Short mmCIF file of C-alpha atoms in Angstrom, two decimals:
data_model
loop_
_atom_site.label_atom_id
_atom_site.label_comp_id
_atom_site.label_asym_id
_atom_site.label_seq_id
_atom_site.Cartn_x
_atom_site.Cartn_y
_atom_site.Cartn_z
CA MET A 1 -5.67 -9.67 6.32
CA LYS A 2 -3.12 -9.87 9.28
CA ASN A 3 -3.15 -6.62 11.80
CA PHE A 4 -0.13 -4.04 12.27
CA ILE A 5 2.89 -4.14 9.84
CA LYS A 6 6.04 -2.57 9.42
CA SER A 7 4.70 -0.66 6.37
CA SER A 8 3.05 2.30 4.57
CA LEU A 9 0.33 5.23 1.40
CA LEU A 10 1.62 4.81 -1.70
CA VAL A 11 0.87 6.92 -4.85
CA ALA A 12 1.20 4.20 -7.79
CA PHE A 13 4.63 4.63 -9.75
CA VAL A 14 4.45 3.67 -13.18
CA ALA A 15 8.28 2.87 -14.18
CA THR A 16 7.90 4.08 -17.98
CA SER A 17 10.87 2.33 -19.76
CA SER A 18 11.20 -1.46 -18.37
CA ILE A 19 11.38 -5.02 -18.45
CA PHE A 20 10.01 -8.10 -16.71
CA THR A 21 11.30 -11.44 -17.87
CA SER A 22 10.85 -14.89 -17.04
CA CYS A 23 12.86 -17.91 -17.65
CA SER A 24 10.08 -20.66 -18.26
CA ASN A 25 7.67 -20.14 -20.62
CA ASN A 26 6.29 -18.50 -22.84
CA GLU A 27 2.63 -18.02 -21.15
CA ASN A 28 3.45 -14.91 -19.13
CA GLU A 29 2.55 -11.89 -21.84
CA GLY A 30 5.00 -9.46 -22.18
CA LEU A 31 7.87 -11.46 -20.32
CA THR A 32 10.91 -12.86 -22.19
CA PRO A 33 13.65 -15.31 -20.84
CA PRO A 34 17.07 -13.66 -19.51
CA ASP A 35 19.72 -13.49 -22.00
CA PRO A 36 22.02 -15.96 -21.02
CA THR A 37 25.10 -14.11 -22.88
CA VAL A 38 24.46 -11.80 -19.90
CA GLY A 39 25.76 -12.99 -16.38
CA GLY A 40 23.82 -11.16 -14.30
CA GLU A 41 25.91 -8.63 -12.36
CA TYR A 42 23.02 -7.72 -9.80
CA GLN A 43 21.05 -10.72 -8.16
CA ILE A 44 18.64 -11.33 -5.41
CA THR A 45 17.71 -15.16 -4.12
CA VAL A 46 14.71 -15.87 -2.28
CA ASN A 47 13.82 -19.42 -1.40
CA PRO A 48 12.34 -21.48 1.45
CA THR A 49 16.21 -22.19 3.04
CA ASN A 50 17.81 -19.24 2.61
CA ALA A 51 15.96 -16.84 5.14
CA GLY A 52 18.24 -14.32 7.10
CA SER A 53 21.02 -14.88 4.04
CA ALA A 54 22.71 -11.92 2.13
CA ASP A 55 21.55 -13.22 -1.28
CA ARG A 56 18.28 -11.99 -0.97
CA SER A 57 19.72 -8.45 -1.30
CA VAL A 58 22.02 -6.54 -3.07
CA GLU A 59 23.48 -2.94 -3.10
CA ILE A 60 23.81 -1.03 -6.15
CA VAL A 61 25.77 2.15 -7.00
CA ALA A 62 24.62 3.41 -10.20
CA ALA A 63 24.27 6.85 -12.29
CA ALA A 64 21.38 8.92 -11.43
CA ASN A 65 18.34 8.87 -13.82
CA ASP A 66 18.85 5.91 -15.57
CA LEU A 67 18.17 1.81 -15.50
CA VAL A 68 19.81 -1.07 -13.35
CA THR A 69 18.94 -4.55 -14.32
CA VAL A 70 19.02 -7.21 -11.68
CA ARG A 71 18.35 -11.03 -12.03
CA VAL A 72 15.83 -11.83 -9.34
CA ASN A 73 15.99 -15.59 -8.79
CA TYR A 74 12.37 -16.98 -6.54
CA THR A 75 11.48 -20.55 -5.91
CA GLY A 76 8.35 -20.73 -3.80
CA ASP A 77 6.82 -22.87 -0.95
CA LYS A 78 3.48 -22.55 -1.88
CA LYS A 79 2.56 -21.52 -5.81
CA MET A 80 3.50 -18.19 -6.81
CA ARG A 81 0.12 -16.22 -8.00
CA ARG A 82 1.27 -12.82 -8.03
CA ALA A 83 4.92 -10.72 -7.46
CA TYR A 84 4.07 -7.32 -5.57
CA ILE A 85 6.61 -4.42 -5.99
CA THR A 86 7.53 -1.59 -3.77
CA ARG A 87 9.69 1.65 -4.24
CA ASN A 88 10.95 3.51 -1.88
CA ASP A 89 12.61 7.38 -2.30
CA PHE A 90 14.47 7.94 0.08
CA SER A 91 14.66 11.71 -0.90
CA ASN A 92 11.07 12.43 -0.26
CA ASN A 93 7.78 11.58 2.10
CA ASP A 94 6.04 9.60 0.32
CA GLY A 95 7.38 6.14 1.92
CA PRO A 96 6.76 2.38 -0.03
CA GLN A 97 4.87 3.19 -3.34
CA ALA A 98 3.63 0.42 -5.91
CA TYR A 99 6.07 -0.29 -8.23
CA PHE A 100 4.72 -1.61 -11.46
CA TYR A 101 5.91 -2.96 -15.04
CA PRO A 102 4.23 -2.17 -18.18
CA THR A 103 4.78 -4.76 -20.07
CA ALA A 104 3.79 -7.15 -17.48
CA VAL A 105 0.49 -8.80 -17.04
CA GLN A 106 -0.93 -6.62 -13.71
CA LYS A 107 -3.79 -7.63 -11.44
CA SER A 108 -6.10 -4.88 -10.70
CA ASP A 109 -4.28 -4.47 -7.77
CA GLY A 110 -1.27 -3.03 -9.33
CA SER A 111 0.52 -6.93 -8.14
CA ILE A 112 2.03 -8.77 -11.46
CA ASP A 113 0.25 -11.68 -12.81
CA ILE A 114 2.53 -14.97 -12.37
CA ASP A 115 1.26 -17.66 -15.19
CA GLY A 116 2.67 -21.55 -15.92
CA ASP A 117 5.78 -22.97 -14.81
CA ASP A 118 6.87 -19.59 -13.05
CA LYS A 119 4.47 -20.40 -10.62
CA ASP A 120 6.90 -22.83 -8.96
CA ASP A 121 10.38 -21.01 -9.65
CA PHE A 122 11.64 -18.15 -11.94
CA VAL A 123 14.24 -16.16 -13.00
CA PHE A 124 13.35 -12.79 -13.81
CA ASP A 125 15.60 -10.01 -15.14
CA LEU A 126 13.89 -6.40 -13.63
CA GLN A 127 14.94 -3.46 -14.77
CA PHE A 128 14.90 -0.53 -11.99
CA ASP A 129 14.78 3.46 -11.86
CA THR A 130 18.11 5.04 -10.31
CA PRO A 131 17.51 8.07 -8.56
CA GLN A 132 16.99 11.11 -10.21
CA ASN A 133 19.33 12.94 -8.68
CA ILE A 134 23.31 12.15 -7.69
CA ASN A 135 23.78 11.40 -3.78
CA GLU A 136 20.30 9.64 -3.58
CA VAL A 137 19.01 6.48 -2.69
CA VAL A 138 16.18 4.20 -3.32
CA GLN A 139 15.42 1.02 -2.05
CA TYR A 140 12.38 -1.90 -3.76
CA ILE A 141 11.66 -4.71 -2.07
CA ILE A 142 9.93 -7.47 -3.50
CA TRP A 143 8.23 -10.67 -2.69
CA THR A 144 5.59 -13.26 -3.83
CA THR A 145 2.29 -14.46 -3.07
CA ASN A 146 -0.20 -17.69 -3.35
CA ASP A 147 -2.81 -15.71 -3.58
CA LYS A 148 -4.38 -11.92 -3.39
CA GLY A 149 -1.75 -10.36 -0.76
CA ASP A 150 -1.37 -6.94 0.22
CA PHE A 151 0.74 -4.03 -0.65
CA ARG A 152 1.45 -3.36 2.61
CA ASP A 153 1.71 -6.70 4.57
CA ILE A 154 4.61 -9.04 3.15
CA SER A 155 3.38 -12.04 5.00
CA ASP A 156 -0.20 -11.85 3.83
CA SER A 157 -0.61 -15.01 1.36
CA ASN A 158 3.35 -15.21 1.30
CA SER A 159 3.82 -18.19 -1.05
CA ILE A 160 8.03 -18.80 0.65
CA ASP A 161 7.74 -17.29 4.78
CA ASP A 162 5.54 -14.62 6.20
CA ASP A 163 8.91 -12.73 6.21
CA ALA A 164 10.29 -13.79 3.01
CA TYR A 165 11.46 -10.63 0.72
CA GLY A 166 13.97 -9.18 -1.25
CA THR A 167 15.62 -5.88 -1.18
CA ILE A 168 17.26 -3.30 -3.88
CA THR A 169 19.07 -0.89 -3.02
CA ILE A 170 20.29 1.77 -5.28
CA LYS A 171 22.22 4.69 -4.80
CA ALA A 172 23.40 7.52 -7.27
CA GLY A 173 27.00 7.76 -6.20
CA ALA A 174 29.18 6.11 -4.13
CA ASN A 175 28.79 8.53 -1.30
CA ALA A 176 25.15 8.71 -1.63
CA THR A 177 23.54 8.54 2.24
CA GLY A 178 19.55 8.30 3.52
CA SER A 179 17.23 6.46 5.07
CA SER A 180 13.09 6.02 4.81
CA THR A 181 11.34 8.56 6.03
CA SER A 182 9.14 8.23 9.25
CA PHE A 183 6.23 9.91 8.64
CA LYS A 184 4.47 11.77 5.94
CA SER A 185 1.69 14.76 5.31
CA PHE A 186 -1.11 14.99 2.64
CA SER A 187 -4.09 16.97 1.76
CA GLN A 188 -7.04 15.15 0.68
CA THR A 189 -11.07 15.79 -0.18
CA ILE A 190 -13.52 13.03 -0.13
CA LEU A 191 -16.50 14.01 -2.86
CA ALA A 192 -20.09 12.22 -1.85
CA ALA A 193 -20.88 10.77 1.72
CA PRO A 194 -21.66 8.15 -0.04
CA LEU A 195 -23.67 6.89 -2.83
CA ALA A 196 -25.90 3.90 -2.52
CA SER A 197 -24.08 2.38 -5.63
CA GLY A 198 -20.66 2.61 -4.16
CA ALA A 199 -19.73 4.91 -7.34
CA SER A 200 -18.56 7.92 -4.49
CA GLU A 201 -15.35 8.52 -4.22
CA SER A 202 -16.09 8.23 -0.03
CA PHE A 203 -13.02 5.96 0.91
CA VAL A 204 -9.21 6.85 1.63
CA SER A 205 -6.01 4.92 1.33
CA LEU A 206 -3.33 6.11 3.92
CA PHE A 207 -0.98 4.27 1.02
CA ASP A 208 -1.52 6.05 -1.77
CA GLU A 209 -3.27 9.29 -0.76
CA LYS A 210 -6.02 8.41 -2.75
CA THR A 211 -9.78 8.19 -2.62
CA HIS A 212 -11.55 4.82 -3.76
CA LYS A 213 -14.94 3.52 -4.79
CA ILE A 214 -16.22 0.57 -2.90
CA ASN A 215 -17.39 -0.68 -6.81
CA GLU A 216 -13.80 -0.96 -7.85
CA GLY A 217 -13.85 -4.49 -6.20
CA ASP A 218 -11.87 -6.53 -3.63
CA GLU A 219 -8.73 -6.48 -5.89
CA THR A 220 -8.22 -2.76 -4.40
CA LEU A 221 -10.01 -3.17 -0.85
CA ALA A 222 -6.73 -3.99 0.75
CA LEU A 223 -6.12 -0.51 0.27
CA TRP A 224 -9.61 1.20 1.50
CA ASP A 225 -8.46 2.57 5.39
CA PHE A 226 -11.59 4.82 6.43
CA GLY A 227 -13.89 6.28 5.13
CA TYR A 228 -16.56 9.03 5.04
CA PHE A 229 -20.07 9.42 5.87
CA TYR A 230 -22.98 12.06 6.79
CA GLY A 231 -25.52 10.98 9.05
CA THR A 232 -28.47 13.17 10.29
CA SER A 233 -27.70 13.29 13.87
CA THR A 234 -24.34 12.24 13.67
CA GLU A 235 -23.62 15.06 10.87
CA ALA A 236 -19.52 14.62 9.30
CA SER A 237 -18.00 11.39 10.38
CA PHE A 238 -15.08 9.30 9.70
CA TYR A 239 -15.64 5.33 10.05
CA SER A 240 -13.57 2.44 9.33
CA VAL A 241 -13.81 0.58 6.17
CA TYR A 242 -15.03 -2.96 8.54
CA ASP A 243 -17.38 -0.72 10.82
CA TYR A 244 -19.23 1.61 7.67
CA PRO A 245 -22.92 2.10 7.64
CA LYS A 246 -24.57 -0.61 5.66
CA VAL A 247 -25.62 1.95 3.39
CA PHE A 248 -24.93 0.49 -0.08
CA GLU A 249 -27.69 -1.25 -2.96
CA LYS A 250 -26.60 -4.15 -5.41
CA ASN A 251 -28.94 -6.15 -7.48
CA GLY A 252 -32.00 -4.76 -5.89
CA MET A 253 -31.01 -5.20 -2.01
CA GLY A 254 -30.85 -2.39 -0.02
CA GLY A 255 -29.04 -1.82 3.28
CA LEU A 256 -25.87 -3.61 3.20
CA HIS A 257 -22.29 -3.48 4.31
CA VAL A 258 -19.19 -3.05 2.47
CA SER A 259 -18.75 -6.26 3.18
CA GLU A 260 -21.54 -7.82 1.36
CA PHE A 261 -21.52 -5.03 -1.81
CA VAL A 262 -17.78 -6.63 -2.65
CA GLY A 263 -18.30 -10.17 -1.81
CA THR A 264 -15.62 -10.63 0.34
CA THR A 265 -15.65 -11.32 4.31
CA LEU A 266 -15.29 -8.68 7.13
CA THR A 267 -11.85 -10.45 8.19
CA GLU A 268 -10.82 -9.21 4.47
CA LEU A 269 -11.81 -5.18 5.49
CA ASN A 270 -9.32 -2.71 7.09
CA ARG A 271 -9.93 -1.65 10.33
CA CYS A 272 -8.87 2.03 11.71
CA TYR A 273 -9.65 3.48 15.39
CA PHE A 274 -10.48 6.90 16.28
CA LYS A 275 -10.37 9.41 18.73
CA ALA A 276 -11.21 13.13 19.00
CA SER A 277 -8.06 15.04 19.93
CA SER A 278 -7.71 17.68 22.87
CA LYS A 279 -4.37 18.78 20.43
CA THR A 280 -5.40 21.87 18.38
CA ALA A 281 -4.97 22.99 14.41
CA ALA A 282 -1.37 24.74 15.63
CA ASP A 283 -0.89 21.51 17.27
CA PHE A 284 -0.62 19.52 14.25
CA ASP A 285 0.70 22.22 11.87
CA ALA A 286 3.67 21.91 14.21
CA ALA A 287 4.09 18.27 14.16
CA ASN A 288 7.08 16.96 11.53
CA SER A 289 8.26 13.65 13.31
CA ALA A 290 6.58 9.95 14.07
CA SER A 291 7.05 10.80 17.99
CA ASP A 292 5.28 13.98 17.47
CA LEU A 293 2.12 11.38 16.17
CA GLU A 294 2.28 8.97 19.00
CA ASN A 295 -0.77 8.47 21.27
CA THR A 296 -2.43 5.90 23.55
CA LEU A 297 -5.51 4.24 20.82
CA THR A 298 -5.79 0.39 20.56
CA THR A 299 -7.85 -2.09 18.44
CA ALA A 300 -10.07 -1.99 21.70
CA ASP A 301 -10.97 1.76 20.69
CA ALA A 302 -13.89 3.12 18.61
CA GLU A 303 -13.93 2.71 14.77
CA ARG A 304 -15.59 5.86 13.99
CA VAL A 305 -15.61 9.21 15.36
CA GLN A 306 -18.52 11.89 14.46
CA ASN A 307 -19.71 15.45 14.57
CA LEU A 308 -16.85 16.58 12.90
CA SER A 309 -15.99 20.60 12.87
CA VAL A 310 -14.15 22.70 10.35
CA GLY A 311 -10.95 22.82 12.73
CA ASP A 312 -10.79 19.40 14.89
CA VAL A 313 -8.20 17.27 15.36
CA VAL A 314 -8.45 13.53 15.23
CA GLU A 315 -5.88 10.74 16.51
CA PHE A 316 -5.91 7.65 14.73
CA LEU A 317 -4.53 3.73 14.37
CA ASP A 318 -4.70 2.25 11.31
CA GLN A 319 -4.74 -1.32 10.35
CA TYR A 320 -1.17 -1.52 10.40
CA GLY A 321 -0.05 0.30 13.28
CA ASN A 322 0.46 3.29 11.86
CA LYS A 323 -0.42 6.22 13.99
CA GLY A 324 -1.16 9.82 12.92
CA LEU A 325 -3.45 13.09 12.99
CA ILE A 326 -6.33 13.98 11.09
CA LYS A 327 -7.20 18.44 10.97
CA VAL A 328 -10.54 18.85 8.97
CA THR A 329 -10.17 21.72 6.92
CA ALA A 330 -13.87 22.12 5.35
CA ILE A 331 -16.87 20.67 4.61
CA THR A 332 -19.83 20.94 2.76
CA PRO A 333 -22.72 19.52 4.81
CA GLY A 334 -25.34 16.93 3.21
CA ASN A 335 -25.16 13.26 1.83
CA GLY A 336 -24.68 11.97 -1.55
CA SER A 337 -22.73 14.18 -4.79
CA SER A 338 -23.55 17.38 -3.12
CA GLY A 339 -21.23 16.34 0.54
CA LYS A 340 -17.51 16.39 0.96
CA ILE A 341 -14.84 16.95 3.43
CA THR A 342 -11.24 18.31 3.02
CA PHE A 343 -8.72 17.34 5.61
CA ASP A 344 -4.91 16.96 6.24
CA VAL A 345 -3.34 14.04 7.22
CA LYS A 346 -0.04 13.30 8.97
CA VAL A 347 0.97 9.74 9.58
CA GLN A 348 4.03 7.36 10.70
CA VAL A 349 5.26 5.31 7.62
CA ASN A 350 7.85 2.40 7.84
CA ALA A 351 10.40 1.60 5.46
CA ILE A 352 9.44 -2.35 4.99
CA PRO A 353 5.85 -3.97 4.73
CA VAL A 354 6.32 -6.66 7.10
CA MET A 355 4.75 -7.81 9.95
CA PRO A 356 6.97 -7.34 13.48
#
């Protein structure tokens, strides 16, 4: 996993009616060839030789609350094993979100499985939701990987090039305007701090704004940013996933690190850097732009902050270069299922998950 992308926490978005089609074979369950009688009014092409080409993007004007079909042509420099898609609704403050297809074969991280001859090149017809309301804009980013990738890092295992992706921008009405949000905010409660079995919701994702259990397995580990821990002397604390205490147990072995429990390497775990802030709760509440969330943290700073109390404000820097603030709003002391913490988050977010 590479550090620092122009990204963002996505809540998983499920398209209720969509078709994801392949042109080469029937090995991909739920995928059928495009209709040859339909010309493909809208299309994008992404391959190893067209970097910077206008063919990699399309802008569409459509009716609100509708579907449009885009023909997507991809040729891999390496075998294409997965497709990742994000959706960014410019009318809200969520930033890019994972876009799921109910008829496609998906990995547990939400990516779409690519089988058979399609691993080399494919033509897919994809249906995309248009904005819910007139004068709104949504944008989709699509890329392929030759291995497990990362919804926040286009360069991770990209099967064409580090910055190879397609862009589909849909406007509801010719006069629609919009741009991506530069920051978002949410509230979260982490329950259990933690359980040795890994079954507790002790980790949070700044991408999908959800809590996660490490026993979900390595498919979702790219989503985990930091976890909650309650220590005897350190009490309420946040740790990056990379730096999390060795408290897990599996197959009769205790004192395991997250990487040992999941069965992966340290380099695959997200890092997050913290600093107790001199800012007050009122300062947190007043922050309303990405510039208000700037701080001096670097990757040389600590990946933990300890002895937290209600009302504390914490500055952070995530794996992908986004900075933000955390305000602690409630703490129930204790370990295991009895302990929990509630906090508010404001974090920077960029429109496209691509390395600088």
